[in-house]
mmCIF file of C-alpha atoms in Angstrom:
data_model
loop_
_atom_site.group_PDB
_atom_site.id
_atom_site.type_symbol
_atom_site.label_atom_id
_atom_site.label_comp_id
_atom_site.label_asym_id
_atom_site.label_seq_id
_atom_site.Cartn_x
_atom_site.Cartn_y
_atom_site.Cartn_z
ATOM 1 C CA UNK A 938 173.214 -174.412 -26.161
ATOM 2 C CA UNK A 939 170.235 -176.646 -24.310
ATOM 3 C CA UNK A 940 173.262 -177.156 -21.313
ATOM 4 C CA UNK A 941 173.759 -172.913 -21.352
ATOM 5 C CA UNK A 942 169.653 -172.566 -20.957
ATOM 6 C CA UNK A 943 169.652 -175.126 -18.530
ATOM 7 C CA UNK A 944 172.334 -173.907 -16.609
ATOM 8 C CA UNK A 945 171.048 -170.193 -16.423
ATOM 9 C CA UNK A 946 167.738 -171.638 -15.426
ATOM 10 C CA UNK A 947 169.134 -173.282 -12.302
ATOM 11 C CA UNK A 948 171.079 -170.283 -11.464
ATOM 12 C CA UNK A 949 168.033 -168.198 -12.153
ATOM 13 C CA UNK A 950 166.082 -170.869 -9.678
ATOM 14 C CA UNK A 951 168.861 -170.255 -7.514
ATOM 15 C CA UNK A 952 168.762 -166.408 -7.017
ATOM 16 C CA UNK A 953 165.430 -167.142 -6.597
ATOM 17 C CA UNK A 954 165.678 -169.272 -3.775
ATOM 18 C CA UNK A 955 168.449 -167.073 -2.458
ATOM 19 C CA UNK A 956 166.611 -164.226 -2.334
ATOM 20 C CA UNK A 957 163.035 -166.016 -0.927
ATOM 21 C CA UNK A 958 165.543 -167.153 1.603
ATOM 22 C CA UNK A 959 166.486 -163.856 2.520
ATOM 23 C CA UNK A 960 163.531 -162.564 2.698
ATOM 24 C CA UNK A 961 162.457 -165.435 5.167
ATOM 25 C CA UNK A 962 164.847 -164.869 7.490
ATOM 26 C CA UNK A 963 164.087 -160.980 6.986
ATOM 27 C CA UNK A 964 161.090 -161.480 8.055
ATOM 28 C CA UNK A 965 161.803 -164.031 10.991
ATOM 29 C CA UNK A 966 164.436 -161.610 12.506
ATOM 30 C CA UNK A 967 161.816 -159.008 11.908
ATOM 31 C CA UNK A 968 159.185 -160.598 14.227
ATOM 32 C CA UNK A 969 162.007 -161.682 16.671
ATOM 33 C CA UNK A 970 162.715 -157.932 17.673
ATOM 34 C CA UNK A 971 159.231 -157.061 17.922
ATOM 35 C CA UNK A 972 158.742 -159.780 20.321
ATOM 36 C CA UNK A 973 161.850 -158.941 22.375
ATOM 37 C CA UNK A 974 160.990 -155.039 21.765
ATOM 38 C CA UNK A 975 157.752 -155.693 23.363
ATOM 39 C CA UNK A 976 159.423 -157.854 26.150
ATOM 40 C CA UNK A 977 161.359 -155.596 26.744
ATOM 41 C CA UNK A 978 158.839 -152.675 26.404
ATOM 42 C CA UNK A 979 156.489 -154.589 29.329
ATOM 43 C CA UNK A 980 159.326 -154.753 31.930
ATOM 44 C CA UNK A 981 160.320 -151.436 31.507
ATOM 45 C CA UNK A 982 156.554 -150.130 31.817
ATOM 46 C CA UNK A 983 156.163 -152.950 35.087
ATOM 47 C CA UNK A 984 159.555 -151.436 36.171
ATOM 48 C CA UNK A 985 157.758 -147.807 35.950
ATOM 49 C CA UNK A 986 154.659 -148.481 37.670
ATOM 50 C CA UNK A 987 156.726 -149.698 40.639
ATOM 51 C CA UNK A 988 158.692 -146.975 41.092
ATOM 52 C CA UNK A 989 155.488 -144.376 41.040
ATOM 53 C CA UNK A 990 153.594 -146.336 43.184
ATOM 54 C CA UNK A 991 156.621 -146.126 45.362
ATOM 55 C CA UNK A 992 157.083 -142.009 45.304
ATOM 56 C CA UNK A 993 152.986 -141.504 45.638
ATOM 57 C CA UNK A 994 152.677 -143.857 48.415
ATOM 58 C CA UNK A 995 149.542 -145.222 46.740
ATOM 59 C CA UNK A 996 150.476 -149.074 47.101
ATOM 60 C CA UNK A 997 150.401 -150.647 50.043
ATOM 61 C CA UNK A 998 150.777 -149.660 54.079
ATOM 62 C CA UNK A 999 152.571 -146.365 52.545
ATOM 63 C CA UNK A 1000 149.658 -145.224 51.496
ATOM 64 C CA UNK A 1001 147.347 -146.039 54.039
ATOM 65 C CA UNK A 1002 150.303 -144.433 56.664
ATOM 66 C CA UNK A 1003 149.874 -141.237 55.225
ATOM 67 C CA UNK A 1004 146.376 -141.112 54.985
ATOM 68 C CA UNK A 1005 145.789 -142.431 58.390
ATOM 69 C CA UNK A 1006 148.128 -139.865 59.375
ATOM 70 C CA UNK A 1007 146.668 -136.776 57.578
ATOM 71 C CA UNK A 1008 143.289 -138.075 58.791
ATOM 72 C CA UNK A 1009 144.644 -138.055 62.770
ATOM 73 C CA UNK A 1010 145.906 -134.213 61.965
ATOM 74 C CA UNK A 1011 142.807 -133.088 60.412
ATOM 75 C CA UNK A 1012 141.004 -134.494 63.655
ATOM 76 C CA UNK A 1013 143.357 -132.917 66.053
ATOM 77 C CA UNK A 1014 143.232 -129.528 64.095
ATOM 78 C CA UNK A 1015 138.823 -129.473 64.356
ATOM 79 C CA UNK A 1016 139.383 -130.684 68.163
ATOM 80 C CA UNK A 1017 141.594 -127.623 68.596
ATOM 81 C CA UNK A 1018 139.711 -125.109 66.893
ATOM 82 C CA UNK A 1019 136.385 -126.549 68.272
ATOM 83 C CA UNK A 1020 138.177 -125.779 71.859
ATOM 84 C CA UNK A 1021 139.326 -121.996 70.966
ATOM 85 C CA UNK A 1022 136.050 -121.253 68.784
ATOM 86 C CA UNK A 1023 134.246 -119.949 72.181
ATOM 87 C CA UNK A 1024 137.265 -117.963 73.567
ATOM 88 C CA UNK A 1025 138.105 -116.255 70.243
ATOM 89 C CA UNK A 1026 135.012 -115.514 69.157
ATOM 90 C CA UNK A 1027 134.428 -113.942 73.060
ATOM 91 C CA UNK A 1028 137.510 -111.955 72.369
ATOM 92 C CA UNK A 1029 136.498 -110.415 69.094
ATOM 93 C CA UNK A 1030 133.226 -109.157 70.590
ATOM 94 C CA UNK A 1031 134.995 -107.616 73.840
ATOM 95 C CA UNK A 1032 137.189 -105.807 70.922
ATOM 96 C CA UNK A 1033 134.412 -104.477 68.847
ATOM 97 C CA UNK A 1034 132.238 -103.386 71.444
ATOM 98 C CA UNK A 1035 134.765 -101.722 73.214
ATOM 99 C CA UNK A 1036 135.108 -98.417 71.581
ATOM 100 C CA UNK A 1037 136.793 -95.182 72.897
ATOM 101 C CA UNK A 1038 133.929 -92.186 72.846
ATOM 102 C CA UNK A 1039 136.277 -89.446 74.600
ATOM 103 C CA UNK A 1040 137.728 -86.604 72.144
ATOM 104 C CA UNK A 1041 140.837 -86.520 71.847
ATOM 105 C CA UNK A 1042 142.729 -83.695 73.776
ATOM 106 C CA UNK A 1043 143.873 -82.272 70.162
ATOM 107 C CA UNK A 1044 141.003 -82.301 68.410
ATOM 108 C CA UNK A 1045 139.077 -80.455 71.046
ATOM 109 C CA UNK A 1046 141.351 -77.555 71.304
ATOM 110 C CA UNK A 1047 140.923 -77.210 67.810
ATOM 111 C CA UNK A 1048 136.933 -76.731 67.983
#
């Protein structure tokens, strides 16, 4: 009887073990796959920055192409208009001041 005790208590101590085992390596496999998840979670967000900074130009000499650029167009669209400002706005006074003050040929055989 004292070897069947005995023998269910080391079984008992062995489940026991057995199962705080598991649970060990539960939790060890648990914190591996956060650790590669997050790995893997920083790469892909590194990978993702590239590529945006890449189609918005913001990084580097792409960036400072186009604004350089945009900045030599803006200049070269104020030089232009500064040059036909005078002669435009000459134009648009010539057509507003010149106004027709005859009667038209119908309209006084009507009256």
């Amino acid at each position: 009887m004292n070897q069947l005790k005995e023998a269910e208590k080391k079984a008992t101590m062995l489940v026991m073990d057995a199962r705080k085992a598991r649970g060990d390596r539960m939790k060890e496999a648990k914190s591996e796959a956060e650790k590669i998840i997050s790995d893997y979670r920083a790469e892909m967000e590194l990978k993702y920055q590239d590529s945006l900074a890449k189609v918005t130009g913001s990084s580097g000499s792409a960036g400072s192409e186009l604004e350089s650029s945009t900045n030599a167009e803006i200049g070269k669209m104020t030089n232009e208009f500064n040059a036909k400002k005078v002669s435009v706005e000459k134009m648009l006074l010539e057509l507003v001041l010149k106004v027709n003050t005859e009667v038209p040929k119908a309209k006084s055989e009507v009256v």
